[in-house]
């Protein structure tokens, strides 16, 4: 995966969020404070505007810039989480202009680790981690199985979607939704949903 | 949606511009990144106090910037945590060399953004400590939730710690005081109507004509329970007893440790409310409730306190930590010692409060 | 109707009982007849100031009883004038021998009841004078109406005259000052929603989702005009220009003449707002509007003032003269001279305001 | 008309107001602040409770007591107006135990005069005066025509009703309704309506 594809990914992530802004906000209205779509869109619009300035950068620099933009514009819980994802990811593949499957695994694992530490989250807490964790696992398995990027990504997105859907049945233990007790059960987690959209955009860009 | 606004996206900025125009002798309002600070910062050798959070809770926090209270406040979008760059800019602006205390409400977004800001400020060589306020007894367990939310006690902590900083408390002592205020404060709130986030334009939740939402936070999120509407007396009883009957709540607080230069987890348990205690009672309106109704709530709260042998030594009645135009109220009890009472009475001069000067 | 109340009939009494419980160091609350007075009355040789009117406008007037402001307030039922027996009892309680000033809002009920009370107090040998506040520019003519209503300027007159009385102004000089404040003050208000009188339980008027009621009083009565909802900037412009473009308004004021021991009619005309003037701008919320929105209004009002060459030397932003939970705002301009400004800044200590002490 | 009938009048006035409380308030909602029925009922309930203590009093004393009670319990604009009506009326027939047609005329004229002075009202201002004035005029005419109490009162009430109805077409120039400008036209004045109910009760008690 090269720099052009990375930029395409971020571009696609931005347009997908824009299209799903209402949907994400509706999900957040059910169990949160009805702003997840708005937050994400604010951040990704900023990122989108910045993309042209990143064309001749390496991937590490690109993801670091993306991180800074997201941190300073999303706000809420998702801002530091997405920001940390990109920050750790950028550090893990610093200086690279091209990512092979192993690099991608490193990137994803570092990002996941960052979110878990920042959010003090465990699997099953009904957060974006419940979408990201199975996705990273699937990617690792695919790489171990010798799958190439495209196919590995396909499996990853499928696992991510499963993870996202699985949040429906969970009772939230982190974030605002946790205050609802078992009233959070039956609603899909907005952060898991935006995270799925992020990985889907990634898949569509390789 | 009926509001005195222009474009919904401009709500926060224009409201801050209004504050800037109104209170230029007290505060400075900065944009990109957005923060409000005292006119006279940095104050050399005074510990600076910064708070912040989503907008929509006015007058908290921006209305509390000034002498004897906050050095800076970082307002986010409505009900959305501000971002670390705001906090970092505010920190750099107000630090007078004695360090900075962040007073943070326990919402995942606020906590994480302030943590990132603290890490960044450390990189810039500024001493920063953080205290997370988590006083909302509607949340029973800390294990299966994000833990208690930070609500009414935040306002009291900002006043008390602000006065202490003004008196020259060093950072460590201030952290200790702020933690003590938090462990002695408890709140419970309730909504009669939902609020409307400007950019969303529809109510966040809908309540029937004879329903109320109990155990709410301050972001228009649904509460713990939906109940049939009750009388003011029943509501006052429900809120007060939730506070008084709450058994000691234990949480793990993540604080910055200066020696280890890293995060540590501290376990801490609430102080129970003992008969004979001196308390400060804060009856807070959610933004759309007139003060006449708050007095009806206070009336009953005071009766219950006297039945329980609690001495109300100070009170605060008004809409200070709000959720836009939501109707409803919250009740906060703070068990006060002489030091806290003295600091409560100390002079303050902010857009919202001015006394002693 | 969703309110924090018990029985609707008990609204006023219980709210006052709440005030009594909360502010016993500042005020006394009396029932049968109902009035609220300073804790330390009568003050020998100080002129006492009494105001009053229907309830539902809190914190006005009860929240303004205390050092540097009112000696007593007489609250009626919601939006209903209090009765002369209340005012007489308050007058007897607070008179310290230097006489009493009634500050009355121009509503037929308030005016007539205070007039009766004044006549009764005279029979008891107490010196009383009255000033009627009529500052509402929504009312254009005085010939074919009851004349301008008393709104926002009332709050400012109570603060300024209260400080003057505290400084020892004699009754005549106080009357002259109060009249001057009235002739220099103008207001205009607007509602986004109706309020609900507790005993009625339904909104007094109904407004469409995209409508607003312009030129309202403070009793939930319909205004002068129903218009499509506008932006905050347009609203601020409309209110401000109504005030600035109003040509001098002439009214006949009925005042008590001590020499003739009877009522006399005094003709008086407003002072126009001149470029270069110093003004106090008061942006008031109607009870259900959060302060964040009031700042958005203030922002635009300040811009317009600067375009018109008016110097805003003081401002007041908050919900101080309200109509229960009504959403909306009013804007008051007071042209101030040095004496008024100095009295505005003077110490005050009431349930609502405390500064300088 | 004797003391018993006067007490019956006040009693009847109280029950009529009670029955018409909602109606009066509705009228006030249209052009005022929706409390006229509530105000009147509060005052007349107090008066009603006081009636038993007045049984052995003369008419002047009775009306004076009624006046004091109404002044201290109605509030609003109508409180001082009704209070002044009864105060002046009582003074005009002080000490009497029985009223003939001439006494009654004196009573009504004094009451009217009191309201006009207190309210600084003119005919056509759309107030209770527009109901009371034609009524007093009709009574004076009837007395001049030698009519007896019952018949004179009947004519009076009819004139009062006409006066009340005539307020519909008027633009208010006094009281809260005056602030509505021509929006007050088309609505019957609440004070004129309660005043009509007062005279109707009087008629029904003779
Ligand atoms: N501690 C946490 N760890 C991981 N993810 C979290 C945590 N707290 C919240 N989230 C995620 O953030 C999402 C909500 O984001 P958003 O609505 O933008 O922020 P906020 O809750 O501050 O309004 C949740 O759906 C959840 O996936
Ligand atoms: N100046 C006045 N002179 C005579 N009648 C008046 C005057 N002002 C008001 N009224 C009468 O009082 C009535 C309203 O009474 P009420 O609703 O009880 O008082 P308020 O207007 O204070 O709410 C009006 O309908 C009108 O008949
Ligand atoms: Mg959210
Ligand atoms: Mg949020
Ligand atoms: Mg009234
Ligand atoms: Mg009325």
Tab-separated table of N, CA, C and O in Angstrom, chain A residues 144-187:
chain	number	residue	atom	x	y	z
A	144	UNK	N	-0.794	-14.452	8.657
A	144	UNK	CA	-0.177	-15.737	9.001
A	144	UNK	C	-0.502	-16.789	7.956
A	144	UNK	O	0.312	-17.629	7.624
A	145	UNK	N	-1.723	-16.696	7.419
A	145	UNK	CA	-2.146	-17.637	6.388
A	145	UNK	C	-1.582	-17.286	5.011
A	145	UNK	O	-1.925	-17.915	4.005
A	146	UNK	N	-0.770	-16.251	4.971
A	146	UNK	CA	-0.128	-15.889	3.718
A	146	UNK	C	-1.011	-15.121	2.752
A	146	UNK	O	-0.697	-14.981	1.565
A	147	UNK	N	-2.136	-14.609	3.222
A	147	UNK	CA	-3.038	-13.837	2.345
A	147	UNK	C	-2.373	-12.510	1.959
A	147	UNK	O	-1.595	-11.921	2.728
A	148	UNK	N	-2.726	-12.033	0.774
A	148	UNK	CA	-2.218	-10.742	0.340
A	148	UNK	C	-3.147	-9.628	0.831
A	148	UNK	O	-4.263	-9.870	1.291
A	149	UNK	N	-2.656	-8.415	0.672
A	149	UNK	CA	-3.336	-7.244	1.251
A	149	UNK	C	-4.841	-7.205	0.990
A	149	UNK	O	-5.651	-7.119	1.919
A	150	UNK	N	-5.202	-7.298	-0.287
A	150	UNK	CA	-6.613	-7.151	-0.665
A	150	UNK	C	-7.502	-8.152	0.060
A	150	UNK	O	-8.497	-7.795	0.695
A	151	UNK	N	-7.092	-9.407	-0.015
A	151	UNK	CA	-7.909	-10.452	0.590
A	151	UNK	C	-7.908	-10.350	2.114
A	151	UNK	O	-8.938	-10.524	2.781
A	152	UNK	N	-6.736	-10.060	2.658
A	152	UNK	CA	-6.609	-9.920	4.114
A	152	UNK	C	-7.537	-8.809	4.611
A	152	UNK	O	-8.212	-8.940	5.638
A	153	UNK	N	-7.544	-7.749	3.834
A	153	UNK	CA	-8.390	-6.606	4.202
A	153	UNK	C	-9.864	-6.988	4.132
A	153	UNK	O	-10.668	-6.552	4.957
A	154	UNK	N	-10.219	-7.752	3.141
A	154	UNK	CA	-11.608	-8.170	3.001
A	154	UNK	C	-12.058	-8.941	4.237
A	154	UNK	O	-13.131	-8.696	4.797
A	155	UNK	N	-11.200	-9.871	4.668
A	155	UNK	CA	-11.507	-10.655	5.870
A	155	UNK	C	-11.587	-9.747	7.103
A	155	UNK	O	-12.423	-9.937	7.998
A	156	UNK	N	-10.702	-8.787	7.122
A	156	UNK	CA	-10.640	-7.848	8.253
A	156	UNK	C	-11.926	-7.053	8.379
A	156	UNK	O	-12.502	-6.913	9.467
A	157	UNK	N	-12.385	-6.534	7.250
A	157	UNK	CA	-13.593	-5.715	7.260
A	157	UNK	C	-14.790	-6.561	7.661
A	157	UNK	O	-15.668	-6.105	8.418
A	158	UNK	N	-14.823	-7.791	7.189
A	158	UNK	CA	-15.923	-8.683	7.566
A	158	UNK	C	-15.920	-8.911	9.081
A	158	UNK	O	-16.968	-8.866	9.740
A	159	UNK	N	-14.746	-9.149	9.632
A	159	UNK	CA	-14.639	-9.361	11.084
A	159	UNK	C	-15.018	-8.100	11.836
A	159	UNK	O	-15.675	-8.140	12.892
A	160	UNK	N	-14.617	-6.985	11.272
A	160	UNK	CA	-14.917	-5.691	11.897
A	160	UNK	C	-16.431	-5.482	11.933
A	160	UNK	O	-16.993	-5.043	12.943
A	161	UNK	N	-17.075	-5.806	10.817
A	161	UNK	CA	-18.527	-5.647	10.747
A	161	UNK	C	-19.206	-6.537	11.786
A	161	UNK	O	-20.132	-6.099	12.481
A	162	UNK	N	-18.727	-7.782	11.875
A	162	UNK	CA	-19.261	-8.688	12.894
A	162	UNK	C	-19.102	-8.078	14.292
A	162	UNK	O	-20.008	-8.102	15.111
A	163	UNK	N	-17.900	-7.556	14.515
A	163	UNK	CA	-17.617	-6.941	15.814
A	163	UNK	C	-18.546	-5.775	16.090
A	163	UNK	O	-19.095	-5.627	17.183
A	164	UNK	N	-18.718	-4.971	15.073
A	164	UNK	CA	-19.612	-3.816	15.198
A	164	UNK	C	-21.020	-4.280	15.558
A	164	UNK	O	-21.646	-3.760	16.492
A	165	UNK	N	-21.500	-5.289	14.831
A	165	UNK	CA	-22.863	-5.777	15.074
A	165	UNK	C	-22.969	-6.386	16.472
A	165	UNK	O	-23.990	-6.252	17.150
A	166	UNK	N	-21.878	-7.016	16.887
A	166	UNK	CA	-21.900	-7.665	18.206
A	166	UNK	C	-22.087	-6.663	19.342
A	166	UNK	O	-22.527	-7.019	20.429
A	167	UNK	N	-21.767	-5.395	19.094
A	167	UNK	CA	-21.925	-4.406	20.173
A	167	UNK	C	-23.391	-4.203	20.537
A	167	UNK	O	-23.702	-3.747	21.638
A	168	UNK	N	-24.262	-4.529	19.572
A	168	UNK	CA	-25.700	-4.377	19.833
A	168	UNK	C	-26.120	-5.092	21.105
A	168	UNK	O	-26.863	-4.558	21.929
A	169	UNK	N	-25.654	-6.309	21.243
A	169	UNK	CA	-26.098	-7.153	22.351
A	169	UNK	C	-25.389	-6.812	23.662
A	169	UNK	O	-25.749	-7.308	24.722
A	170	UNK	N	-24.377	-5.981	23.576
A	170	UNK	CA	-23.565	-5.728	24.786
A	170	UNK	C	-24.166	-4.645	25.668
A	170	UNK	O	-24.858	-3.758	25.189
A	171	UNK	N	-23.802	-4.722	26.932
A	171	UNK	CA	-24.114	-3.621	27.849
A	171	UNK	C	-22.864	-2.754	27.944
A	171	UNK	O	-21.773	-3.264	28.226
A	172	UNK	N	-23.026	-1.457	27.751
A	172	UNK	CA	-21.860	-0.574	27.707
A	172	UNK	C	-21.218	-0.466	29.085
A	172	UNK	O	-21.900	-0.361	30.102
A	173	UNK	N	-19.892	-0.486	29.098
A	173	UNK	CA	-19.174	-0.307	30.361
A	173	UNK	C	-18.184	0.838	30.297
A	173	UNK	O	-17.524	1.156	31.283
A	174	UNK	N	-18.070	1.460	29.131
A	174	UNK	CA	-17.236	2.653	29.005
A	174	UNK	C	-18.011	3.720	28.230
A	174	UNK	O	-18.975	3.408	27.538
A	175	UNK	N	-17.568	4.944	28.378
A	175	UNK	CA	-18.223	6.030	27.644
A	175	UNK	C	-19.571	6.367	28.250
A	175	UNK	O	-20.005	5.775	29.233
A	176	UNK	N	-20.216	7.348	27.627
A	176	UNK	CA	-21.502	7.802	28.122
A	176	UNK	C	-22.537	6.703	28.219
A	176	UNK	O	-23.400	6.727	29.088
A	177	UNK	N	-22.504	5.797	27.239
A	177	UNK	CA	-23.548	4.776	27.155
A	177	UNK	C	-23.563	3.912	28.410
A	177	UNK	O	-24.595	3.321	28.756
A	178	UNK	N	-22.425	3.831	29.102
A	178	UNK	CA	-22.344	2.962	30.287
A	178	UNK	C	-23.322	3.418	31.365
A	178	UNK	O	-23.722	2.630	32.214
A	179	UNK	N	-23.727	4.696	31.334
A	179	UNK	CA	-24.622	5.206	32.376
A	179	UNK	C	-26.043	4.692	32.228
A	179	UNK	O	-26.857	4.834	33.132
A	180	UNK	N	-26.314	4.114	31.077
A	180	UNK	CA	-27.681	3.636	30.844
A	180	UNK	C	-27.929	2.269	31.463
A	180	UNK	O	-29.053	1.793	31.473
A	181	UNK	N	-26.878	1.628	31.981
A	181	UNK	CA	-27.057	0.282	32.498
A	181	UNK	C	-27.554	-0.605	31.371
A	181	UNK	O	-27.107	-0.475	30.237
A	182	UNK	N	-28.522	-1.487	31.671
A	182	UNK	CA	-28.944	-2.420	30.624
A	182	UNK	C	-29.838	-1.761	29.574
A	182	UNK	O	-30.223	-2.397	28.604
A	183	UNK	N	-30.128	-0.469	29.755
A	183	UNK	CA	-30.874	0.228	28.689
A	183	UNK	C	-30.004	0.421	27.445
A	183	UNK	O	-30.513	0.786	26.382
A	184	UNK	N	-28.699	0.202	27.570
A	184	UNK	CA	-27.840	0.351	26.388
A	184	UNK	C	-27.897	-0.885	25.490
A	184	UNK	O	-27.517	-0.835	24.323
A	185	UNK	N	-28.395	-1.982	26.046
A	185	UNK	CA	-28.468	-3.218	25.264
A	185	UNK	C	-29.489	-3.056	24.139
A	185	UNK	O	-30.552	-2.478	24.339
A	186	UNK	N	-29.121	-3.578	22.952
A	186	UNK	CA	-30.049	-3.496	21.824
A	186	UNK	C	-29.698	-2.375	20.856
A	186	UNK	O	-30.291	-2.275	19.789
A	187	UNK	N	-28.750	-1.535	21.254
A	187	UNK	CA	-28.336	-0.445	20.366
A	187	UNK	C	-26.883	-0.645	19.937
A	187	UNK	O	-26.029	-0.971	20.744
